[in-house]
Amino acid sequence: MMTIMTYRVAMLNLLCLIASPSNINSFTSISHSNFLSQWTVSSSLKMASIDDDLARWAKDAGHGDIVSSKSCGSSGWASFRRVTCSQGPCDEFFVKSSNRSAKEMFEGEALGLEAMYECSNNDDGLCIPKVFHYSDIADGHGSFLVMEYLTLSGRGDGHALGRAMARMHLAEPTAKTGNPHSKFGFALDNTIGGTAQPNGWTNDGNTQDWIEFYRDKRIGHQLHLAGDSYCSKLWDKDIAPRLDALFQGMEIRPSLLHGDLWSGNIASVQGKPSIYDPATYWGHHEAEWGMDWCASFGKSFWDGYRSLIPKDDGFDDRKPLYDAYHQLNHYNLFGGSYLGSARGCLESVKRSLDSM
């Protein structure tokens, strides 16, 4: 059995080290003792700075006193701890903290988890951690997010995970799920990893709205951050003006997406599939699979998913378009060989358009 954060941190660190070999030499050149010392002092200060805020929240919310608070590690943009309280129907919590504001770092994640929770609230749905609280730290040095603590097992039944993901994608946009007007986007901008992710609502919820949203707020945004002239020229000249051709004859409706679905964000809780740590927004359901190069979905998963959402014509032509967003984001986060992968994705899209 693994906790939500032990698994998340281990997988994230492994991905960064393996998939970004160009970063390894610069990392190993750092004095390990100096790095560890600085990390320990910094983490201790951040953890201590929210103790009073957590204690006040627990007391005000009816959870009593905090009896235990244990570090669960960190990522490049947040620190994690397991907190146990003295009373209440739920007495164990998972807390994420950051030196960035709640508006910038955790509000989007909290609202995303709440939307996923509502869209998965059925017998064969996903197990989504419940959100209890998020706020800025009172001293002005960062923010924190409190959610249900889950004890995770391995991924479990692939077929059940596939069907549960399809159930979430098929959920109707409503006021309760945060999308009362059935549009693409989200109630606020959020983050994907440490990268800002713009989510301004589209004018409507039709196919053309989706194309424009993805063109400008996904690929266009990441290309602006990357600053790679080759990719930008390829996109602006050869792909973006012809993007409509990839969606010819389709009627795309908004689906709630996890937004950053890779192996480190998937597990099971008491046999029920669970996903977490999202970059949620409402989009084309196919965009969910832009990270499947790092998710290891097998035949059982796809059989489960396709039993509810069949594969649309042109899926294989659109797949590298959706992969490109995440490859570019990984380049913007980690550098290294991801730029070459992003270029390959965009070149593949251009070849598909040229053949139409």
mmCIF file of C-alpha atoms in Angstrom:
data_model
loop_
_atom_site.group_PDB
_atom_site.id
_atom_site.type_symbol
_atom_site.label_atom_id
_atom_site.label_comp_id
_atom_site.label_asym_id
_atom_site.label_seq_id
_atom_site.Cartn_x
_atom_site.Cartn_y
_atom_site.Cartn_z
ATOM 1 C CA MET A 1 0.000 0.000 0.000
ATOM 2 C CA MET A 2 1.275 3.472 -0.825
ATOM 3 C CA THR A 3 0.087 6.883 0.235
ATOM 4 C CA ILE A 4 -1.047 9.363 -2.386
ATOM 5 C CA MET A 5 2.077 11.484 -1.993
ATOM 6 C CA THR A 6 4.689 8.733 -1.671
ATOM 7 C CA TYR A 7 3.613 7.385 -5.049
ATOM 8 C CA ARG A 8 3.226 10.820 -6.645
ATOM 9 C CA VAL A 9 6.648 12.089 -5.586
ATOM 10 C CA ALA A 10 8.482 8.879 -6.455
ATOM 11 C CA MET A 11 6.974 8.725 -9.929
ATOM 12 C CA LEU A 12 7.477 12.426 -10.638
ATOM 13 C CA ASN A 13 11.127 12.288 -9.618
ATOM 14 C CA LEU A 14 11.682 9.164 -11.711
ATOM 15 C CA LEU A 15 10.046 10.755 -14.770
ATOM 16 C CA CYS A 16 12.107 13.929 -14.467
ATOM 17 C CA LEU A 17 15.396 12.075 -14.123
ATOM 18 C CA ILE A 18 14.779 9.487 -16.823
ATOM 19 C CA ALA A 19 12.997 11.607 -19.428
ATOM 20 C CA SER A 20 15.241 14.658 -19.101
ATOM 21 C CA PRO A 21 18.764 13.228 -19.393
ATOM 22 C CA SER A 22 20.161 16.596 -20.416
ATOM 23 C CA ASN A 23 19.418 17.843 -16.901
ATOM 24 C CA ILE A 24 21.280 15.099 -15.062
ATOM 25 C CA ASN A 25 24.803 16.458 -15.486
ATOM 26 C CA SER A 26 23.859 19.880 -14.165
ATOM 27 C CA PHE A 27 22.043 18.255 -11.226
ATOM 28 C CA THR A 28 24.945 16.036 -10.229
ATOM 29 C CA SER A 29 27.350 18.960 -10.324
ATOM 30 C CA ILE A 30 25.572 20.446 -7.267
ATOM 31 C CA SER A 31 27.070 19.717 -3.867
ATOM 32 C CA HIS A 32 24.708 17.070 -2.490
ATOM 33 C CA SER A 33 25.252 18.035 1.140
ATOM 34 C CA ASN A 34 24.691 21.732 0.403
ATOM 35 C CA PHE A 35 21.564 20.989 -1.653
ATOM 36 C CA LEU A 36 20.128 18.748 1.091
ATOM 37 C CA SER A 37 20.884 21.329 3.762
ATOM 38 C CA GLN A 38 19.200 24.139 1.840
ATOM 39 C CA TRP A 39 16.177 21.974 1.007
ATOM 40 C CA THR A 40 15.748 20.873 4.640
ATOM 41 C CA VAL A 41 15.921 24.425 6.028
ATOM 42 C CA SER A 42 13.585 25.799 3.343
ATOM 43 C CA SER A 43 11.069 22.982 3.813
ATOM 44 C CA SER A 44 11.133 23.306 7.605
ATOM 45 C CA LEU A 45 10.403 27.025 7.405
ATOM 46 C CA LYS A 46 7.522 26.507 4.993
ATOM 47 C CA MET A 47 6.029 23.694 7.104
ATOM 48 C CA ALA A 48 6.316 25.719 10.324
ATOM 49 C CA SER A 49 4.720 28.785 8.763
ATOM 50 C CA ILE A 50 1.352 27.076 8.222
ATOM 51 C CA ASP A 51 1.071 25.279 11.582
ATOM 52 C CA ASP A 52 -1.011 28.049 13.175
ATOM 53 C CA ASP A 53 -3.241 28.365 10.103
ATOM 54 C CA LEU A 54 -3.913 24.628 10.031
ATOM 55 C CA ALA A 55 -4.642 24.554 13.754
ATOM 56 C CA ARG A 56 -7.170 27.384 13.409
ATOM 57 C CA TRP A 57 -8.829 25.734 10.418
ATOM 58 C CA ALA A 58 -9.102 22.363 12.188
ATOM 59 C CA LYS A 59 -10.639 23.934 15.290
ATOM 60 C CA ASP A 60 -13.091 26.124 13.352
ATOM 61 C CA ALA A 61 -14.153 23.226 11.093
ATOM 62 C CA GLY A 62 -14.927 20.938 14.034
ATOM 63 C CA HIS A 63 -11.944 18.624 13.674
ATOM 64 C CA GLY A 64 -10.469 19.452 17.065
ATOM 65 C CA ASP A 65 -6.742 19.698 17.664
ATOM 66 C CA ILE A 66 -3.967 18.587 15.353
ATOM 67 C CA VAL A 67 -2.331 15.570 16.993
ATOM 68 C CA SER A 68 0.107 14.666 14.214
ATOM 69 C CA SER A 69 1.649 16.396 11.203
ATOM 70 C CA LYS A 70 4.150 14.421 9.127
ATOM 71 C CA SER A 71 6.018 15.432 5.982
ATOM 72 C CA CYS A 72 5.233 13.398 2.859
ATOM 73 C CA GLY A 73 7.918 14.952 0.640
ATOM 74 C CA SER A 74 7.671 17.576 -2.076
ATOM 75 C CA SER A 75 7.654 18.294 -5.802
ATOM 76 C CA GLY A 76 9.222 21.164 -7.679
ATOM 77 C CA TRP A 77 6.289 23.438 -6.800
ATOM 78 C CA ALA A 78 4.675 22.189 -3.571
ATOM 79 C CA SER A 79 5.349 20.433 -0.257
ATOM 80 C CA PHE A 80 3.136 17.712 1.229
ATOM 81 C CA ARG A 81 2.147 16.534 4.694
ATOM 82 C CA ARG A 82 -0.244 14.103 6.367
ATOM 83 C CA VAL A 83 -2.236 15.687 9.192
ATOM 84 C CA THR A 84 -4.228 13.832 11.859
ATOM 85 C CA CYS A 85 -6.855 15.611 13.966
ATOM 86 C CA SER A 86 -8.448 14.635 17.272
ATOM 87 C CA GLN A 87 -12.091 14.417 16.212
ATOM 88 C CA GLY A 88 -14.632 14.474 13.398
ATOM 89 C CA PRO A 89 -15.959 11.900 10.909
ATOM 90 C CA CYS A 90 -12.822 12.553 8.838
ATOM 91 C CA ASP A 91 -9.711 12.915 11.000
ATOM 92 C CA GLU A 92 -6.903 12.413 8.470
ATOM 93 C CA PHE A 93 -6.022 14.976 5.821
ATOM 94 C CA PHE A 94 -3.541 15.494 3.047
ATOM 95 C CA VAL A 95 -2.133 19.034 2.939
ATOM 96 C CA LYS A 96 -0.276 20.661 0.062
ATOM 97 C CA SER A 97 1.578 23.941 0.604
ATOM 98 C CA SER A 98 3.353 26.340 -1.730
ATOM 99 C CA ASN A 99 5.166 29.662 -1.572
ATOM 100 C CA ARG A 100 2.739 30.936 -4.236
ATOM 101 C CA SER A 101 -0.716 32.363 -3.510
ATOM 102 C CA ALA A 102 -3.819 30.191 -3.255
ATOM 103 C CA LYS A 103 -5.326 32.002 -6.237
ATOM 104 C CA GLU A 104 -2.273 31.188 -8.320
ATOM 105 C CA MET A 105 -1.565 27.665 -7.107
ATOM 106 C CA PHE A 106 -4.439 25.868 -5.346
ATOM 107 C CA GLU A 107 -7.811 27.447 -6.138
ATOM 108 C CA GLY A 108 -7.842 25.904 -9.609
ATOM 109 C CA GLU A 109 -6.870 22.473 -8.276
ATOM 110 C CA ALA A 110 -9.517 22.670 -5.548
ATOM 111 C CA LEU A 111 -12.306 23.641 -7.952
ATOM 112 C CA GLY A 112 -11.091 21.010 -10.405
ATOM 113 C CA LEU A 113 -11.228 18.256 -7.784
ATOM 114 C CA GLU A 114 -14.695 19.407 -6.739
ATOM 115 C CA ALA A 115 -15.930 19.262 -10.341
ATOM 116 C CA MET A 116 -14.377 15.821 -10.837
ATOM 117 C CA TYR A 117 -15.958 14.669 -7.584
ATOM 118 C CA GLU A 118 -19.415 15.731 -8.811
ATOM 119 C CA CYS A 119 -18.916 14.192 -12.271
ATOM 120 C CA SER A 120 -17.766 10.875 -10.754
ATOM 121 C CA ASN A 121 -20.419 10.505 -8.076
ATOM 122 C CA ASN A 122 -21.856 7.179 -9.261
ATOM 123 C CA ASP A 123 -21.451 3.474 -8.482
ATOM 124 C CA ASP A 124 -18.790 2.769 -11.118
ATOM 125 C CA GLY A 125 -17.219 6.241 -11.033
ATOM 126 C CA LEU A 126 -13.794 7.416 -9.932
ATOM 127 C CA CYS A 127 -12.665 7.890 -6.339
ATOM 128 C CA ILE A 128 -11.750 11.594 -6.133
ATOM 129 C CA PRO A 129 -10.258 13.111 -2.948
ATOM 130 C CA LYS A 130 -12.704 15.465 -1.267
ATOM 131 C CA VAL A 131 -11.548 19.073 -0.814
ATOM 132 C CA PHE A 132 -12.030 20.634 2.635
ATOM 133 C CA HIS A 133 -10.239 23.982 2.513
ATOM 134 C CA TYR A 134 -7.730 26.179 0.725
ATOM 135 C CA SER A 135 -6.387 29.630 1.589
ATOM 136 C CA ASP A 136 -3.383 31.905 1.748
ATOM 137 C CA ILE A 137 -1.143 31.585 4.782
ATOM 138 C CA ALA A 138 -1.873 34.395 7.234
ATOM 139 C CA ASP A 139 1.687 35.741 7.263
ATOM 140 C CA GLY A 140 1.511 36.225 3.495
ATOM 141 C CA HIS A 141 4.202 33.678 2.682
ATOM 142 C CA GLY A 142 2.384 31.141 0.550
ATOM 143 C CA SER A 143 -0.798 29.055 0.661
ATOM 144 C CA PHE A 144 -2.149 25.593 1.437
ATOM 145 C CA LEU A 145 -4.812 23.111 0.332
ATOM 146 C CA VAL A 146 -6.504 20.568 2.631
ATOM 147 C CA MET A 147 -8.113 17.466 1.177
ATOM 148 C CA GLU A 148 -9.128 13.961 2.105
ATOM 149 C CA TYR A 149 -6.219 11.630 2.838
ATOM 150 C CA LEU A 150 -6.384 8.519 0.650
ATOM 151 C CA THR A 151 -4.436 5.312 1.159
ATOM 152 C CA LEU A 152 -3.613 4.116 -2.317
ATOM 153 C CA SER A 153 -2.962 0.753 -3.860
ATOM 154 C CA GLY A 154 -1.717 0.050 -7.385
ATOM 155 C CA ARG A 155 -3.755 0.973 -10.432
ATOM 156 C CA GLY A 156 -5.956 -2.115 -10.231
ATOM 157 C CA ASP A 157 -8.615 -3.059 -12.784
ATOM 158 C CA GLY A 158 -7.825 -1.363 -16.105
ATOM 159 C CA HIS A 159 -11.280 -2.013 -17.527
ATOM 160 C CA ALA A 160 -12.938 -0.368 -14.509
ATOM 161 C CA LEU A 161 -10.608 2.633 -14.807
ATOM 162 C CA GLY A 162 -11.458 3.007 -18.501
ATOM 163 C CA ARG A 163 -15.208 2.931 -17.861
ATOM 164 C CA ALA A 164 -14.884 5.337 -14.931
ATOM 165 C CA MET A 165 -12.950 7.811 -17.075
ATOM 166 C CA ALA A 166 -15.624 7.549 -19.771
ATOM 167 C CA ARG A 167 -18.351 8.176 -17.175
ATOM 168 C CA MET A 168 -16.599 11.397 -16.142
ATOM 169 C CA HIS A 169 -16.171 12.507 -19.770
ATOM 170 C CA LEU A 170 -19.863 11.853 -20.436
ATOM 171 C CA ALA A 171 -21.085 13.824 -17.405
ATOM 172 C CA GLU A 172 -23.326 16.740 -18.339
ATOM 173 C CA PRO A 173 -22.018 20.273 -17.797
ATOM 174 C CA THR A 174 -24.172 21.861 -15.081
ATOM 175 C CA ALA A 175 -24.001 24.639 -12.504
ATOM 176 C CA LYS A 176 -23.142 22.025 -9.867
ATOM 177 C CA THR A 177 -20.193 20.796 -11.923
ATOM 178 C CA GLY A 178 -19.018 24.347 -12.560
ATOM 179 C CA ASN A 179 -20.104 24.734 -16.196
ATOM 180 C CA PRO A 180 -23.695 26.067 -16.265
ATOM 181 C CA HIS A 181 -23.536 27.261 -19.889
ATOM 182 C CA SER A 182 -21.865 24.184 -21.424
ATOM 183 C CA LYS A 183 -18.728 25.905 -22.731
ATOM 184 C CA PHE A 184 -15.066 25.017 -23.111
ATOM 185 C CA GLY A 185 -12.627 26.272 -20.501
ATOM 186 C CA PHE A 186 -12.892 26.539 -16.736
ATOM 187 C CA ALA A 187 -14.048 28.918 -14.021
ATOM 188 C CA LEU A 188 -10.513 30.234 -13.563
ATOM 189 C CA ASP A 189 -6.994 29.759 -14.837
ATOM 190 C CA ASN A 190 -5.057 26.985 -13.099
ATOM 191 C CA THR A 191 -1.681 25.278 -13.412
ATOM 192 C CA ILE A 192 -0.354 22.179 -15.136
ATOM 193 C CA GLY A 193 2.654 21.207 -13.072
ATOM 194 C CA GLY A 194 4.196 24.584 -12.364
ATOM 195 C CA THR A 195 3.028 26.158 -15.646
ATOM 196 C CA ALA A 196 0.142 28.618 -15.781
ATOM 197 C CA GLN A 197 -2.783 27.220 -17.794
ATOM 198 C CA PRO A 198 -5.241 29.809 -19.208
ATOM 199 C CA ASN A 199 -8.860 28.629 -19.207
ATOM 200 C CA GLY A 200 -11.053 31.598 -20.175
ATOM 201 C CA TRP A 201 -14.517 30.396 -21.232
ATOM 202 C CA THR A 202 -15.335 30.204 -24.931
ATOM 203 C CA ASN A 203 -18.293 32.123 -26.376
ATOM 204 C CA ASP A 204 -20.206 28.913 -26.980
ATOM 205 C CA GLY A 205 -19.674 25.156 -26.782
ATOM 206 C CA ASN A 206 -19.425 24.090 -30.427
ATOM 207 C CA THR A 207 -16.619 22.548 -32.440
ATOM 208 C CA GLN A 208 -15.283 25.845 -33.755
ATOM 209 C CA ASP A 209 -15.091 27.205 -30.220
ATOM 210 C CA TRP A 210 -13.014 24.197 -29.206
ATOM 211 C CA ILE A 211 -10.649 24.609 -32.158
ATOM 212 C CA GLU A 212 -10.027 28.249 -31.270
ATOM 213 C CA PHE A 213 -9.633 27.460 -27.575
ATOM 214 C CA TYR A 214 -7.067 24.757 -28.212
ATOM 215 C CA ARG A 215 -5.257 26.823 -30.842
ATOM 216 C CA ASP A 216 -4.833 29.878 -28.630
ATOM 217 C CA LYS A 217 -4.977 28.747 -24.991
ATOM 218 C CA ARG A 218 -3.166 25.441 -25.325
ATOM 219 C CA ILE A 219 -0.630 25.170 -28.168
ATOM 220 C CA GLY A 220 -0.295 28.914 -28.764
ATOM 221 C CA HIS A 221 0.265 29.535 -25.056
ATOM 222 C CA GLN A 222 2.930 26.843 -24.695
ATOM 223 C CA LEU A 223 4.720 27.970 -27.859
ATOM 224 C CA HIS A 224 4.876 31.507 -26.501
ATOM 225 C CA LEU A 225 6.521 30.186 -23.327
ATOM 226 C CA ALA A 226 8.899 27.902 -25.228
ATOM 227 C CA GLY A 227 10.192 30.594 -27.571
ATOM 228 C CA ASP A 228 11.278 28.049 -30.188
ATOM 229 C CA SER A 229 11.217 29.693 -33.626
ATOM 230 C CA TYR A 230 11.018 26.393 -35.531
ATOM 231 C CA CYS A 231 7.893 25.180 -33.693
ATOM 232 C CA SER A 232 6.260 28.602 -33.760
ATOM 233 C CA LYS A 233 6.791 28.986 -37.508
ATOM 234 C CA LEU A 234 5.539 25.452 -38.178
ATOM 235 C CA TRP A 235 2.422 26.125 -36.129
ATOM 236 C CA ASP A 236 1.647 29.622 -37.401
ATOM 237 C CA LYS A 237 2.303 28.913 -41.085
ATOM 238 C CA ASP A 238 1.447 25.246 -41.692
ATOM 239 C CA ILE A 239 -0.903 24.030 -38.945
ATOM 240 C CA ALA A 240 -3.017 26.680 -37.224
ATOM 241 C CA PRO A 241 -4.572 28.073 -40.454
ATOM 242 C CA ARG A 242 -5.682 24.541 -41.428
ATOM 243 C CA LEU A 243 -6.638 23.186 -38.001
ATOM 244 C CA ASP A 244 -10.335 22.963 -38.905
ATOM 245 C CA ALA A 245 -9.559 20.116 -41.308
ATOM 246 C CA LEU A 246 -8.682 17.787 -38.418
ATOM 247 C CA PHE A 247 -12.197 18.219 -37.000
ATOM 248 C CA GLN A 248 -14.221 18.060 -40.207
ATOM 249 C CA GLY A 249 -17.746 16.743 -39.620
ATOM 250 C CA MET A 250 -17.326 16.433 -35.841
ATOM 251 C CA GLU A 251 -19.712 17.666 -33.172
ATOM 252 C CA ILE A 252 -17.527 18.189 -30.123
ATOM 253 C CA ARG A 253 -19.188 18.754 -26.751
ATOM 254 C CA PRO A 254 -17.464 19.839 -23.535
ATOM 255 C CA SER A 255 -16.204 16.988 -21.354
ATOM 256 C CA LEU A 256 -14.642 17.441 -17.936
ATOM 257 C CA LEU A 257 -10.954 16.521 -18.237
ATOM 258 C CA HIS A 258 -8.434 15.663 -15.562
ATOM 259 C CA GLY A 259 -5.978 17.492 -17.788
ATOM 260 C CA ASP A 260 -2.681 15.939 -16.648
ATOM 261 C CA LEU A 261 -3.338 12.200 -16.592
ATOM 262 C CA TRP A 262 -0.133 10.168 -16.259
ATOM 263 C CA SER A 263 0.889 7.150 -14.173
ATOM 264 C CA GLY A 264 1.771 9.240 -11.112
ATOM 265 C CA ASN A 265 -1.811 10.536 -10.891
ATOM 266 C CA ILE A 266 -3.581 7.161 -11.116
ATOM 267 C CA ALA A 267 -4.133 4.519 -8.429
ATOM 268 C CA SER A 268 -6.970 2.702 -6.654
ATOM 269 C CA VAL A 269 -8.648 3.043 -3.272
ATOM 270 C CA GLN A 270 -10.156 -0.146 -1.852
ATOM 271 C CA GLY A 271 -10.406 -1.531 -5.375
ATOM 272 C CA LYS A 272 -11.994 1.588 -6.886
ATOM 273 C CA PRO A 273 -10.018 3.545 -9.537
ATOM 274 C CA SER A 274 -8.754 6.914 -8.343
ATOM 275 C CA ILE A 275 -7.194 9.941 -10.038
ATOM 276 C CA TYR A 276 -5.910 13.140 -8.457
ATOM 277 C CA ASP A 277 -3.533 16.122 -8.826
ATOM 278 C CA PRO A 278 -5.471 17.500 -11.836
ATOM 279 C CA ALA A 279 -5.158 20.420 -14.243
ATOM 280 C CA THR A 280 -8.899 20.383 -14.863
ATOM 281 C CA TYR A 281 -10.869 22.072 -17.614
ATOM 282 C CA TRP A 282 -13.770 21.343 -19.970
ATOM 283 C CA GLY A 283 -12.557 20.235 -23.396
ATOM 284 C CA HIS A 284 -12.652 17.611 -26.139
ATOM 285 C CA HIS A 285 -12.464 14.191 -24.484
ATOM 286 C CA GLU A 286 -9.638 13.136 -26.838
ATOM 287 C CA ALA A 287 -7.399 15.827 -25.336
ATOM 288 C CA GLU A 288 -7.291 13.749 -22.127
ATOM 289 C CA TRP A 289 -4.933 11.304 -23.813
ATOM 290 C CA GLY A 290 -2.176 13.802 -24.612
ATOM 291 C CA MET A 291 -0.144 12.335 -21.724
ATOM 292 C CA ASP A 292 -0.760 8.663 -22.442
ATOM 293 C CA TRP A 293 2.872 8.310 -23.546
ATOM 294 C CA CYS A 294 3.523 8.419 -19.804
ATOM 295 C CA ALA A 295 0.440 6.557 -18.574
ATOM 296 C CA SER A 296 0.766 2.957 -19.849
ATOM 297 C CA PHE A 297 -2.890 2.401 -20.718
ATOM 298 C CA GLY A 298 -3.344 -1.185 -21.864
ATOM 299 C CA LYS A 299 -5.945 -3.054 -23.893
ATOM 300 C CA SER A 300 -8.179 -3.639 -20.874
ATOM 301 C CA PHE A 301 -8.335 0.096 -20.182
ATOM 302 C CA TRP A 302 -9.207 0.990 -23.762
ATOM 303 C CA ASP A 303 -11.805 -1.793 -23.966
ATOM 304 C CA GLY A 304 -13.489 -0.310 -20.906
ATOM 305 C CA TYR A 305 -13.333 3.263 -22.192
ATOM 306 C CA ARG A 306 -14.429 2.417 -25.740
ATOM 307 C CA SER A 307 -17.397 0.413 -24.429
ATOM 308 C CA LEU A 308 -18.925 3.810 -23.590
ATOM 309 C CA ILE A 309 -17.090 6.260 -25.895
ATOM 310 C CA PRO A 310 -16.205 4.744 -29.295
ATOM 311 C CA LYS A 311 -13.115 5.847 -31.207
ATOM 312 C CA ASP A 312 -13.947 8.667 -33.631
ATOM 313 C CA ASP A 313 -12.698 8.866 -37.212
ATOM 314 C CA GLY A 314 -9.500 10.891 -37.423
ATOM 315 C CA PHE A 315 -8.439 10.133 -33.832
ATOM 316 C CA ASP A 316 -4.964 9.017 -34.930
ATOM 317 C CA ASP A 317 -4.454 12.242 -36.917
ATOM 318 C CA ARG A 318 -5.471 14.379 -33.932
ATOM 319 C CA LYS A 319 -3.476 12.399 -31.368
ATOM 320 C CA PRO A 320 -0.095 14.119 -31.987
ATOM 321 C CA LEU A 321 -1.858 17.493 -31.768
ATOM 322 C CA TYR A 322 -2.929 16.670 -28.215
ATOM 323 C CA ASP A 323 0.451 15.123 -27.375
ATOM 324 C CA ALA A 324 2.199 18.313 -28.495
ATOM 325 C CA TYR A 325 0.652 20.361 -25.691
ATOM 326 C CA HIS A 326 2.142 18.135 -22.988
ATOM 327 C CA GLN A 327 5.485 17.710 -24.725
ATOM 328 C CA LEU A 328 5.780 21.497 -24.948
ATOM 329 C CA ASN A 329 4.750 21.874 -21.321
ATOM 330 C CA HIS A 330 7.390 19.349 -20.256
ATOM 331 C CA TYR A 331 9.971 21.278 -22.231
ATOM 332 C CA ASN A 332 8.887 24.479 -20.504
ATOM 333 C CA LEU A 333 9.139 22.744 -17.122
ATOM 334 C CA PHE A 334 12.198 20.524 -17.541
ATOM 335 C CA GLY A 335 13.947 21.441 -20.802
ATOM 336 C CA GLY A 336 15.954 18.722 -22.505
ATOM 337 C CA SER A 337 14.755 16.350 -25.187
ATOM 338 C CA TYR A 338 11.084 17.279 -24.847
ATOM 339 C CA LEU A 339 11.550 20.005 -27.452
ATOM 340 C CA GLY A 340 12.524 17.413 -30.044
ATOM 341 C CA SER A 341 9.457 15.355 -29.123
ATOM 342 C CA ALA A 342 7.220 18.412 -29.449
ATOM 343 C CA ARG A 343 8.692 19.188 -32.862
ATOM 344 C CA GLY A 344 8.014 15.593 -33.919
ATOM 345 C CA CYS A 345 4.380 15.866 -32.844
ATOM 346 C CA LEU A 346 3.815 19.071 -34.785
ATOM 347 C CA GLU A 347 5.548 17.650 -37.855
ATOM 348 C CA SER A 348 3.227 14.645 -37.673
ATOM 349 C CA VAL A 349 0.198 16.954 -37.577
ATOM 350 C CA LYS A 350 1.504 18.819 -40.626
ATOM 351 C CA ARG A 351 1.946 15.544 -42.542
ATOM 352 C CA SER A 352 -1.640 14.564 -41.755
ATOM 353 C CA LEU A 353 -2.926 17.926 -42.955
ATOM 354 C CA ASP A 354 -0.814 17.724 -46.117
ATOM 355 C CA SER A 355 -2.348 14.356 -46.959
ATOM 356 C CA MET A 356 -5.955 15.575 -46.650
#
